[in-house]
Amino acid sequence: MLAAGVLVGAVNIYLASSLLPTAVAEIGGESFYAWNMTLYLVAMVIATTLVSRFLARWGNAGAYLLGFALFTGGSLVCAASPAMPVLLVGRCLQGLGAGLLSGLGFAVIRSVLPRRLWTRGNALMSAMYGVGNFAGPALGGLFAQVGSWRLAFVLMAGAAAVCLAAVPRVLPRGERGNAAAPVPAGSLALVMAATAAVSVAGILHDTMARAAGIAMALLLVAGFVAHERRSARRVFPGATYQAGSALKWVYLTLGLLSFGVAVESFLPLFGQRLAGLPPLAAGFFGAVVSLGWSLTQIAASSAVRKRTVRRLRTTGPVLLALGFLVQGLLQREHASLWWVVIWVPVLYVAGSGIGLAYPHLSVAAMSAAQDPEGGRQAAAAIATVTTMSTAFGTAVAGVLVGLGGPSMLGSARWLLFGFAVLCALGIFTARAADRPSRLRRSVAVDDSSVVTQDS
């Protein structure tokens, strides 16, 4: 059930992207085309930041019922949309439901699974993002091909409705916490503005305008961090901002790993333009990174020895950056089929870097707080970091592709080499996340609870 909640949101991102051209041709609203993805991502990020409060108010089953109900209703609104404004309302409802379900997938693991299964549970949750990246474009392309874009949204609504009906039988109600916990309005406003800025930057065609959008988003993120440090109402646990805490490095490493997934948006383009692949083959070629991510983390999640876990957390960013570096070196004009075959294992290795580290980093975040409420907040923040990092990565990728133009080979190299450098920063953040655990044991006092942490 937890995995299904993450999966419907992940599939819907790329499903809708494939369907929108067909939908716009029928109902119009081309000038609002880009807002479909922007509003969806903004709504998704907002919902992930409120997961711990929904859990405290309604418990596990109640929060899941709300998430699936929002997603089902939003999908039906999209399917019945007579005009673009109605479709945008449906996309907002879908985003709220998908964000809530994504955050719940990580947060509820703490209460429904024993601690020894947290790593495997997190591996399954994050694997759903990879499956969504693979299945979404395929399903969207299929429905767009036959001209039944409305039926695709009906299918998503049906899948969510089945899960909605099963929630009371499958999930325990869970304990309720402080239902009157105040909403961090200031933090939400800043994170919403940052997500909107980077989403808009990702759809602009001018390179300088994109760069300005990313710069604005980074300034808003800096403002968000400064506000969180001073505020008693936070999105992230208080331990994130404590001196000597490893939690901030854990979130940064998760963000850099998720950042790398944005490369997939442009791989089909390179496959078509540089290697002459047909659209369907190029689309599956672009999903190799997600395939490596999904399959590898299922196997890596069985590691339990502390030394092995530390090595996996550090090795993951190394493989991700190395895979992009080698892929950049392999780019050629008019690449032959045999040369393209070499690209596949290289991209698979890059994706496996995410799979090696992601589940263990997720458990490190979940374990940062001993009290249930703080633990739910720390776990739900994983989905917030993942969603925002993917949006940032897509915008940065667009800027790098623009810098390499008009040559497609130049665009491919700028993108892959640039992401190799950026993702390599994860090597240092992963080491920083491990280093405090060997120094001293400290107790960080939060405004609402005492958080004991190995640091």
Short mmCIF file of C-alpha atoms in Angstrom, two decimals:
data_model
loop_
_atom_site.label_atom_id
_atom_site.label_comp_id
_atom_site.label_asym_id
_atom_site.label_seq_id
_atom_site.Cartn_x
_atom_site.Cartn_y
_atom_site.Cartn_z
CA MET A 1 0.00 0.00 0.00
CA LEU A 2 2.81 2.42 0.85
CA ALA A 3 4.57 1.64 -2.41
CA ALA A 4 1.36 2.08 -4.42
CA GLY A 5 0.93 5.56 -2.97
CA VAL A 6 4.39 6.63 -4.11
CA LEU A 7 3.97 4.90 -7.48
CA VAL A 8 0.75 6.65 -8.57
CA GLY A 9 2.37 10.04 -8.03
CA ALA A 10 5.60 9.07 -9.78
CA VAL A 11 3.81 7.58 -12.81
CA ASN A 12 1.51 10.59 -13.08
CA ILE A 13 4.37 13.09 -13.51
CA TYR A 14 5.59 11.58 -16.77
CA LEU A 15 2.20 10.25 -17.86
CA ALA A 16 0.76 13.76 -17.90
CA SER A 17 3.83 15.17 -19.70
CA SER A 18 3.26 12.71 -22.54
CA LEU A 19 -0.48 13.44 -22.73
CA LEU A 20 -0.48 17.23 -22.56
CA PRO A 21 0.21 17.93 -26.26
CA THR A 22 -2.82 15.82 -27.20
CA ALA A 23 -4.96 17.42 -24.49
CA VAL A 24 -4.04 20.96 -25.55
CA ALA A 25 -4.95 20.15 -29.16
CA GLU A 26 -8.48 19.29 -27.98
CA ILE A 27 -9.29 21.78 -25.20
CA GLY A 28 -6.89 24.63 -26.04
CA GLY A 29 -4.94 26.67 -23.49
CA GLU A 30 -1.52 26.36 -25.06
CA SER A 31 -0.36 29.55 -23.29
CA PHE A 32 -0.90 27.76 -19.95
CA TYR A 33 0.85 24.57 -21.08
CA ALA A 34 3.85 24.98 -18.78
CA TRP A 35 1.70 25.64 -15.72
CA ASN A 36 0.52 22.03 -15.71
CA MET A 37 3.88 20.81 -14.44
CA THR A 38 4.64 23.91 -12.36
CA LEU A 39 1.40 23.77 -10.35
CA TYR A 40 1.68 20.00 -9.94
CA LEU A 41 5.21 20.24 -8.50
CA VAL A 42 4.38 23.20 -6.24
CA ALA A 43 1.32 21.39 -4.85
CA MET A 44 3.35 18.23 -4.39
CA VAL A 45 6.09 20.00 -2.41
CA ILE A 46 3.53 21.79 -0.21
CA ALA A 47 1.83 18.49 0.65
CA THR A 48 5.10 16.72 1.52
CA THR A 49 5.95 19.46 4.02
CA LEU A 50 2.64 18.90 5.85
CA VAL A 51 2.77 15.10 6.12
CA SER A 52 3.73 14.94 9.80
CA ARG A 53 0.83 17.26 10.69
CA PHE A 54 -1.68 15.17 8.73
CA LEU A 55 -0.42 12.06 10.52
CA ALA A 56 -0.76 13.76 13.89
CA ARG A 57 -4.29 14.86 13.05
CA TRP A 58 -5.75 11.75 11.38
CA GLY A 59 -3.31 8.89 11.92
CA ASN A 60 -1.94 6.51 9.27
CA ALA A 61 -5.21 5.30 7.74
CA GLY A 62 -6.91 8.70 7.83
CA ALA A 63 -3.98 10.48 6.17
CA TYR A 64 -3.82 7.83 3.42
CA LEU A 65 -7.55 8.06 2.82
CA LEU A 66 -7.17 11.81 2.32
CA GLY A 67 -4.18 11.38 -0.01
CA PHE A 68 -5.86 8.81 -2.26
CA ALA A 69 -9.13 10.79 -2.22
CA LEU A 70 -7.37 13.98 -3.37
CA PHE A 71 -5.52 12.13 -6.12
CA THR A 72 -8.65 10.28 -7.29
CA GLY A 73 -10.71 13.47 -7.35
CA GLY A 74 -7.97 15.40 -9.15
CA SER A 75 -7.62 12.67 -11.79
CA LEU A 76 -11.37 12.67 -12.45
CA VAL A 77 -11.36 16.47 -12.78
CA CYS A 78 -8.53 16.18 -15.32
CA ALA A 79 -10.40 13.50 -17.25
CA ALA A 80 -13.58 15.61 -17.46
CA SER A 81 -11.86 18.95 -18.13
CA PRO A 82 -13.67 21.01 -20.80
CA ALA A 83 -11.01 23.75 -20.73
CA MET A 84 -7.45 24.36 -19.53
CA PRO A 85 -8.36 26.21 -16.28
CA VAL A 86 -10.32 23.16 -15.10
CA LEU A 87 -7.41 20.89 -16.03
CA LEU A 88 -5.09 23.07 -13.94
CA VAL A 89 -7.40 22.69 -10.93
CA GLY A 90 -7.28 18.94 -11.39
CA ARG A 91 -3.48 19.00 -11.62
CA CYS A 92 -3.30 20.94 -8.33
CA LEU A 93 -5.49 18.34 -6.61
CA GLN A 94 -3.40 15.55 -8.09
CA GLY A 95 -0.22 17.22 -6.87
CA LEU A 96 -1.57 17.60 -3.33
CA GLY A 97 -2.58 13.94 -3.25
CA ALA A 98 0.65 12.70 -4.82
CA GLY A 99 2.81 14.79 -2.48
CA LEU A 100 0.94 13.60 0.57
CA LEU A 101 1.19 9.95 -0.52
CA SER A 102 4.90 10.29 -1.34
CA GLY A 103 5.70 11.75 2.06
CA LEU A 104 3.50 9.22 3.85
CA GLY A 105 5.32 6.37 2.13
CA PHE A 106 8.51 7.23 4.01
CA ALA A 107 6.96 8.51 7.24
CA VAL A 108 4.60 5.60 7.95
CA ILE A 109 7.38 3.02 7.61
CA ARG A 110 8.44 3.93 11.14
CA SER A 111 5.17 2.71 12.62
CA VAL A 112 4.14 -0.20 10.38
CA LEU A 113 7.50 -1.97 9.99
CA PRO A 114 10.05 -3.12 12.57
CA ARG A 115 13.31 -1.17 12.56
CA ARG A 116 15.23 -4.06 10.96
CA LEU A 117 13.05 -3.67 7.84
CA TRP A 118 13.29 0.11 7.53
CA THR A 119 16.08 -0.06 4.96
CA ARG A 120 14.19 -2.50 2.74
CA GLY A 121 11.01 -0.50 3.14
CA ASN A 122 12.79 2.68 2.08
CA ALA A 123 14.34 0.85 -0.86
CA LEU A 124 10.88 -0.19 -2.03
CA MET A 125 9.51 3.35 -1.63
CA SER A 126 12.30 5.00 -3.59
CA ALA A 127 12.24 2.24 -6.22
CA MET A 128 8.76 3.41 -7.10
CA TYR A 129 10.20 6.68 -8.40
CA GLY A 130 12.34 4.66 -10.79
CA VAL A 131 9.40 2.51 -11.87
CA GLY A 132 7.34 5.66 -12.42
CA ASN A 133 10.06 7.18 -14.57
CA PHE A 134 9.98 4.03 -16.70
CA ALA A 135 6.23 3.33 -16.85
CA GLY A 136 4.90 6.91 -17.02
CA PRO A 137 6.24 7.85 -20.46
CA ALA A 138 5.32 4.45 -21.88
CA LEU A 139 1.69 4.64 -20.71
CA GLY A 140 1.36 8.30 -21.65
CA GLY A 141 2.77 7.70 -25.10
CA LEU A 142 0.42 4.75 -25.62
CA PHE A 143 -2.74 6.69 -24.71
CA ALA A 144 -1.60 9.75 -26.67
CA GLN A 145 -0.95 7.53 -29.69
CA VAL A 146 -4.57 6.32 -29.72
CA GLY A 147 -5.89 9.79 -28.84
CA SER A 148 -7.48 8.78 -25.51
CA TRP A 149 -5.82 11.18 -23.09
CA ARG A 150 -8.94 11.36 -20.89
CA LEU A 151 -8.95 7.59 -20.49
CA ALA A 152 -5.41 7.75 -19.10
CA PHE A 153 -6.57 9.99 -16.25
CA VAL A 154 -9.55 7.69 -15.66
CA LEU A 155 -7.10 4.79 -15.36
CA MET A 156 -5.08 6.70 -12.74
CA ALA A 157 -8.27 7.54 -10.86
CA GLY A 158 -9.32 3.90 -10.91
CA ALA A 159 -5.97 2.69 -9.55
CA ALA A 160 -6.10 5.27 -6.74
CA ALA A 161 -9.72 4.39 -5.95
CA VAL A 162 -8.84 0.71 -5.53
CA CYS A 163 -6.11 1.68 -3.07
CA LEU A 164 -8.52 4.04 -1.31
CA ALA A 165 -10.96 1.20 -0.72
CA ALA A 166 -8.20 -1.07 0.61
CA VAL A 167 -6.67 1.41 3.08
CA PRO A 168 -8.94 0.61 6.08
CA ARG A 169 -8.25 -3.11 5.71
CA VAL A 170 -4.51 -2.88 5.14
CA LEU A 171 -3.14 -0.05 7.26
CA PRO A 172 -3.27 0.33 11.05
CA ARG A 173 -4.79 3.56 12.29
CA GLY A 174 -1.55 4.60 13.99
CA GLU A 175 -1.04 6.88 16.95
CA ARG A 176 -2.14 10.48 16.79
CA GLY A 177 0.14 13.17 18.09
CA ASN A 178 -0.20 16.89 18.66
CA ALA A 179 -3.14 17.65 16.38
CA ALA A 180 -2.87 21.38 17.06
CA ALA A 181 0.70 21.65 15.74
CA PRO A 182 0.95 25.05 13.98
CA VAL A 183 1.55 25.18 10.24
CA PRO A 184 4.95 26.69 9.29
CA ALA A 185 3.39 29.32 7.03
CA GLY A 186 6.61 31.31 6.48
CA SER A 187 8.62 28.24 5.53
CA LEU A 188 5.85 26.99 3.25
CA ALA A 189 5.64 30.32 1.43
CA LEU A 190 9.39 30.34 0.78
CA VAL A 191 9.59 26.72 -0.35
CA MET A 192 6.55 27.24 -2.60
CA ALA A 193 8.14 30.30 -4.19
CA ALA A 194 11.46 28.49 -4.70
CA THR A 195 9.74 25.51 -6.34
CA ALA A 196 7.70 27.82 -8.60
CA ALA A 197 10.83 29.78 -9.60
CA VAL A 198 12.83 26.71 -10.54
CA SER A 199 9.84 25.12 -12.33
CA VAL A 200 9.37 28.24 -14.45
CA ALA A 201 13.13 28.36 -15.12
CA GLY A 202 12.94 24.83 -16.47
CA ILE A 203 10.49 25.79 -19.21
CA LEU A 204 12.12 29.02 -20.39
CA HIS A 205 14.02 28.91 -23.68
CA ASP A 206 16.49 31.71 -23.08
CA THR A 207 19.62 30.51 -21.26
CA MET A 208 20.11 33.75 -19.34
CA ALA A 209 16.48 33.77 -18.24
CA ARG A 210 16.84 30.20 -17.03
CA ALA A 211 20.00 31.09 -15.11
CA ALA A 212 18.21 34.05 -13.52
CA GLY A 213 15.32 31.80 -12.50
CA ILE A 214 17.68 29.31 -10.88
CA ALA A 215 19.54 32.12 -9.09
CA MET A 216 16.25 33.45 -7.74
CA ALA A 217 15.28 29.95 -6.57
CA LEU A 218 18.63 29.54 -4.78
CA LEU A 219 18.14 32.88 -3.02
CA LEU A 220 14.71 31.75 -1.89
CA VAL A 221 16.17 28.47 -0.61
CA ALA A 222 18.79 30.43 1.33
CA GLY A 223 15.98 32.53 2.79
CA PHE A 224 14.10 29.36 3.67
CA VAL A 225 17.09 27.97 5.58
CA ALA A 226 17.64 31.26 7.41
CA HIS A 227 13.96 31.42 8.36
CA GLU A 228 13.94 27.78 9.53
CA ARG A 229 16.94 28.37 11.79
CA ARG A 230 15.14 31.15 13.66
CA SER A 231 11.58 29.87 13.58
CA ALA A 232 9.90 27.56 16.06
CA ARG A 233 7.64 26.28 13.25
CA ARG A 234 9.75 24.22 10.87
CA VAL A 235 9.43 21.92 7.89
CA PHE A 236 12.63 20.04 8.74
CA PRO A 237 13.48 18.68 12.21
CA GLY A 238 15.28 21.07 14.52
CA ALA A 239 18.29 18.74 14.57
CA THR A 240 18.91 19.60 10.91
CA TYR A 241 20.17 23.03 11.93
CA GLN A 242 22.15 22.00 15.01
CA ALA A 243 25.93 22.43 14.88
CA GLY A 244 27.63 19.07 14.57
CA SER A 245 24.47 17.32 13.39
CA ALA A 246 24.85 14.85 10.52
CA LEU A 247 21.23 15.24 9.43
CA LYS A 248 21.81 18.23 7.17
CA TRP A 249 24.54 16.31 5.30
CA VAL A 250 22.21 13.33 4.93
CA TYR A 251 19.54 15.52 3.32
CA LEU A 252 22.11 17.23 1.07
CA THR A 253 23.40 13.87 -0.15
CA LEU A 254 19.86 12.66 -0.83
CA GLY A 255 19.24 15.88 -2.73
CA LEU A 256 22.34 15.52 -4.90
CA LEU A 257 21.45 11.91 -5.74
CA SER A 258 17.90 12.93 -6.72
CA PHE A 259 19.34 15.87 -8.65
CA GLY A 260 21.09 13.45 -11.00
CA VAL A 261 17.82 11.86 -12.13
CA ALA A 262 17.04 15.02 -14.12
CA VAL A 263 19.51 13.87 -16.80
CA GLU A 264 16.87 11.36 -17.93
CA SER A 265 14.71 14.15 -19.37
CA PHE A 266 17.26 14.78 -22.13
CA LEU A 267 18.68 11.31 -22.78
CA PRO A 268 15.91 10.38 -25.28
CA LEU A 269 16.70 13.58 -27.21
CA PHE A 270 20.38 12.67 -27.42
CA GLY A 271 19.50 9.12 -28.46
CA GLN A 272 17.37 10.38 -31.35
CA ARG A 273 19.66 13.18 -32.54
CA LEU A 274 23.09 11.60 -32.04
CA ALA A 275 22.32 7.92 -32.64
CA GLY A 276 19.24 8.06 -34.85
CA LEU A 277 17.13 5.93 -32.49
CA PRO A 278 13.35 5.80 -33.08
CA PRO A 279 11.28 7.67 -30.44
CA LEU A 280 10.09 4.53 -28.62
CA ALA A 281 13.59 3.05 -28.33
CA ALA A 282 15.03 6.42 -27.29
CA GLY A 283 12.38 6.73 -24.60
CA PHE A 284 13.28 3.41 -23.01
CA PHE A 285 16.95 4.26 -23.38
CA GLY A 286 16.32 7.35 -21.25
CA ALA A 287 14.89 5.19 -18.45
CA VAL A 288 18.06 3.11 -17.96
CA VAL A 289 19.18 5.34 -15.07
CA SER A 290 15.89 4.69 -13.25
CA LEU A 291 16.17 0.98 -13.98
CA GLY A 292 19.62 0.87 -12.39
CA TRP A 293 18.35 2.88 -9.43
CA SER A 294 15.33 0.62 -8.84
CA LEU A 295 17.01 -2.77 -9.20
CA THR A 296 20.20 -1.96 -7.33
CA GLN A 297 18.63 -0.57 -4.21
CA ILE A 298 16.49 -3.66 -3.68
CA ALA A 299 19.70 -5.69 -3.41
CA ALA A 300 21.68 -3.03 -1.51
CA SER A 301 18.98 -2.69 1.13
CA SER A 302 19.94 -6.07 2.63
CA ALA A 303 23.27 -4.68 3.88
CA VAL A 304 23.25 -4.28 7.68
CA ARG A 305 26.91 -4.04 8.79
CA LYS A 306 27.81 -0.47 9.73
CA ARG A 307 31.05 -0.47 7.75
CA THR A 308 29.29 -1.78 4.64
CA VAL A 309 26.51 0.78 4.98
CA ARG A 310 29.03 3.63 5.26
CA ARG A 311 30.81 2.41 2.14
CA LEU A 312 27.57 2.16 0.18
CA ARG A 313 26.56 5.67 1.19
CA THR A 314 29.87 7.04 -0.07
CA THR A 315 30.19 4.80 -3.13
CA GLY A 316 26.78 5.82 -4.47
CA PRO A 317 27.71 9.42 -5.43
CA VAL A 318 31.03 8.15 -6.84
CA LEU A 319 29.26 5.80 -9.28
CA LEU A 320 26.67 8.40 -10.21
CA ALA A 321 29.28 11.05 -11.04
CA LEU A 322 31.60 8.54 -12.75
CA GLY A 323 28.76 7.20 -14.90
CA PHE A 324 27.89 10.68 -16.17
CA LEU A 325 31.56 11.46 -16.80
CA VAL A 326 32.10 8.31 -18.88
CA GLN A 327 28.79 8.82 -20.71
CA GLY A 328 29.92 12.32 -21.66
CA LEU A 329 33.19 10.95 -23.04
CA LEU A 330 31.25 8.39 -25.10
CA GLN A 331 29.08 10.93 -26.91
CA ARG A 332 29.61 10.95 -30.70
CA GLU A 333 27.91 12.38 -33.76
CA HIS A 334 26.18 9.68 -35.84
CA ALA A 335 26.90 7.02 -33.22
CA SER A 336 26.50 3.46 -34.47
CA LEU A 337 24.17 0.92 -32.89
CA TRP A 338 27.09 -0.90 -31.29
CA TRP A 339 28.32 2.34 -29.78
CA VAL A 340 24.85 3.01 -28.34
CA VAL A 341 24.86 -0.45 -26.77
CA ILE A 342 27.87 0.67 -24.70
CA TRP A 343 25.86 3.61 -23.37
CA VAL A 344 23.35 1.32 -21.65
CA PRO A 345 25.61 -0.31 -19.00
CA VAL A 346 27.29 3.04 -18.31
CA LEU A 347 23.95 4.69 -17.55
CA TYR A 348 22.88 1.64 -15.55
CA VAL A 349 25.99 2.04 -13.37
CA ALA A 350 25.15 5.72 -12.86
CA GLY A 351 21.65 4.81 -11.72
CA SER A 352 22.97 2.06 -9.47
CA GLY A 353 24.90 4.74 -7.58
CA ILE A 354 21.58 6.21 -6.46
CA GLY A 355 20.28 2.77 -5.55
CA LEU A 356 23.29 1.88 -3.41
CA ALA A 357 23.08 4.95 -1.18
CA TYR A 358 19.47 6.16 -1.18
CA PRO A 359 17.80 3.59 1.14
CA HIS A 360 20.57 3.77 3.74
CA LEU A 361 20.56 7.57 3.72
CA SER A 362 16.78 7.50 4.12
CA VAL A 363 17.07 5.31 7.21
CA ALA A 364 19.73 7.66 8.59
CA ALA A 365 17.24 10.53 8.29
CA MET A 366 14.42 8.49 9.84
CA SER A 367 16.65 7.54 12.77
CA ALA A 368 17.67 11.12 13.57
CA ALA A 369 14.87 11.58 16.10
CA GLN A 370 13.85 9.16 18.83
CA ASP A 371 10.34 10.53 19.43
CA PRO A 372 7.62 9.40 16.97
CA GLU A 373 6.53 12.89 15.95
CA GLY A 374 10.07 14.06 15.19
CA GLY A 375 10.76 10.81 13.36
CA ARG A 376 7.72 11.26 11.14
CA GLN A 377 8.81 14.80 10.34
CA ALA A 378 12.34 13.67 9.47
CA ALA A 379 11.04 10.82 7.29
CA ALA A 380 8.47 12.97 5.47
CA ALA A 381 11.21 15.51 4.64
CA ILE A 382 12.86 12.84 2.44
CA ALA A 383 10.06 13.22 -0.11
CA THR A 384 10.30 17.03 0.10
CA VAL A 385 14.04 16.91 -0.64
CA THR A 386 13.57 14.42 -3.49
CA THR A 387 10.82 16.41 -5.21
CA MET A 388 12.57 19.77 -4.93
CA SER A 389 15.92 18.36 -6.05
CA THR A 390 14.37 16.79 -9.14
CA ALA A 391 12.75 20.12 -10.04
CA PHE A 392 16.04 21.97 -9.51
CA GLY A 393 17.92 19.37 -11.53
CA THR A 394 15.56 19.70 -14.49
CA ALA A 395 16.01 23.48 -14.59
CA VAL A 396 19.81 23.25 -14.30
CA ALA A 397 19.86 20.59 -17.01
CA GLY A 398 17.99 22.95 -19.33
CA VAL A 399 20.58 25.68 -18.75
CA LEU A 400 23.49 23.32 -19.46
CA VAL A 401 21.85 22.02 -22.64
CA GLY A 402 21.39 25.61 -23.77
CA LEU A 403 25.04 26.45 -23.09
CA GLY A 404 26.14 23.60 -25.34
CA GLY A 405 23.93 24.59 -28.26
CA PRO A 406 23.32 24.79 -31.13
CA SER A 407 25.39 21.61 -31.46
CA MET A 408 23.56 18.60 -30.00
CA LEU A 409 26.92 16.98 -29.23
CA GLY A 410 27.97 20.08 -27.33
CA SER A 411 24.69 20.09 -25.39
CA ALA A 412 25.13 16.45 -24.43
CA ARG A 413 28.65 17.00 -23.18
CA TRP A 414 27.80 20.16 -21.25
CA LEU A 415 24.94 18.35 -19.54
CA LEU A 416 26.76 15.15 -18.67
CA PHE A 417 30.05 16.75 -17.62
CA GLY A 418 28.22 19.42 -15.64
CA PHE A 419 26.13 16.89 -13.77
CA ALA A 420 29.22 14.74 -13.15
CA VAL A 421 30.79 17.69 -11.32
CA LEU A 422 27.64 18.61 -9.40
CA CYS A 423 26.81 15.05 -8.36
CA ALA A 424 30.42 14.52 -7.27
CA LEU A 425 29.73 17.00 -4.47
CA GLY A 426 27.70 14.17 -2.96
CA ILE A 427 30.95 12.34 -2.21
CA PHE A 428 31.93 15.08 0.25
CA THR A 429 28.46 15.45 1.80
CA ALA A 430 28.23 11.66 2.27
CA ARG A 431 31.59 11.64 4.06
CA ALA A 432 30.50 14.58 6.22
CA ALA A 433 27.34 12.64 7.13
CA ASP A 434 29.47 9.71 8.34
CA ARG A 435 32.22 11.67 10.09
CA PRO A 436 30.27 12.96 13.10
CA SER A 437 29.26 9.44 14.13
CA ARG A 438 32.87 8.70 15.03
CA LEU A 439 33.49 11.83 17.08
CA ARG A 440 31.13 12.15 20.02
CA ARG A 441 27.61 11.48 21.20
CA SER A 442 25.60 14.63 21.71
CA VAL A 443 22.09 15.57 22.63
CA ALA A 444 20.37 18.27 20.55
CA VAL A 445 17.49 20.02 22.29
CA ASP A 446 14.64 20.91 19.93
CA ASP A 447 11.85 23.30 20.76
CA SER A 448 9.34 20.47 21.00
CA SER A 449 11.33 17.40 22.06
CA VAL A 450 14.73 16.09 23.00
CA VAL A 451 16.46 14.53 20.01
CA THR A 452 19.24 12.10 20.78
CA GLN A 453 21.59 11.58 17.87
CA ASP A 454 24.90 9.88 17.11
CA SER A 455 27.09 12.80 16.10
#
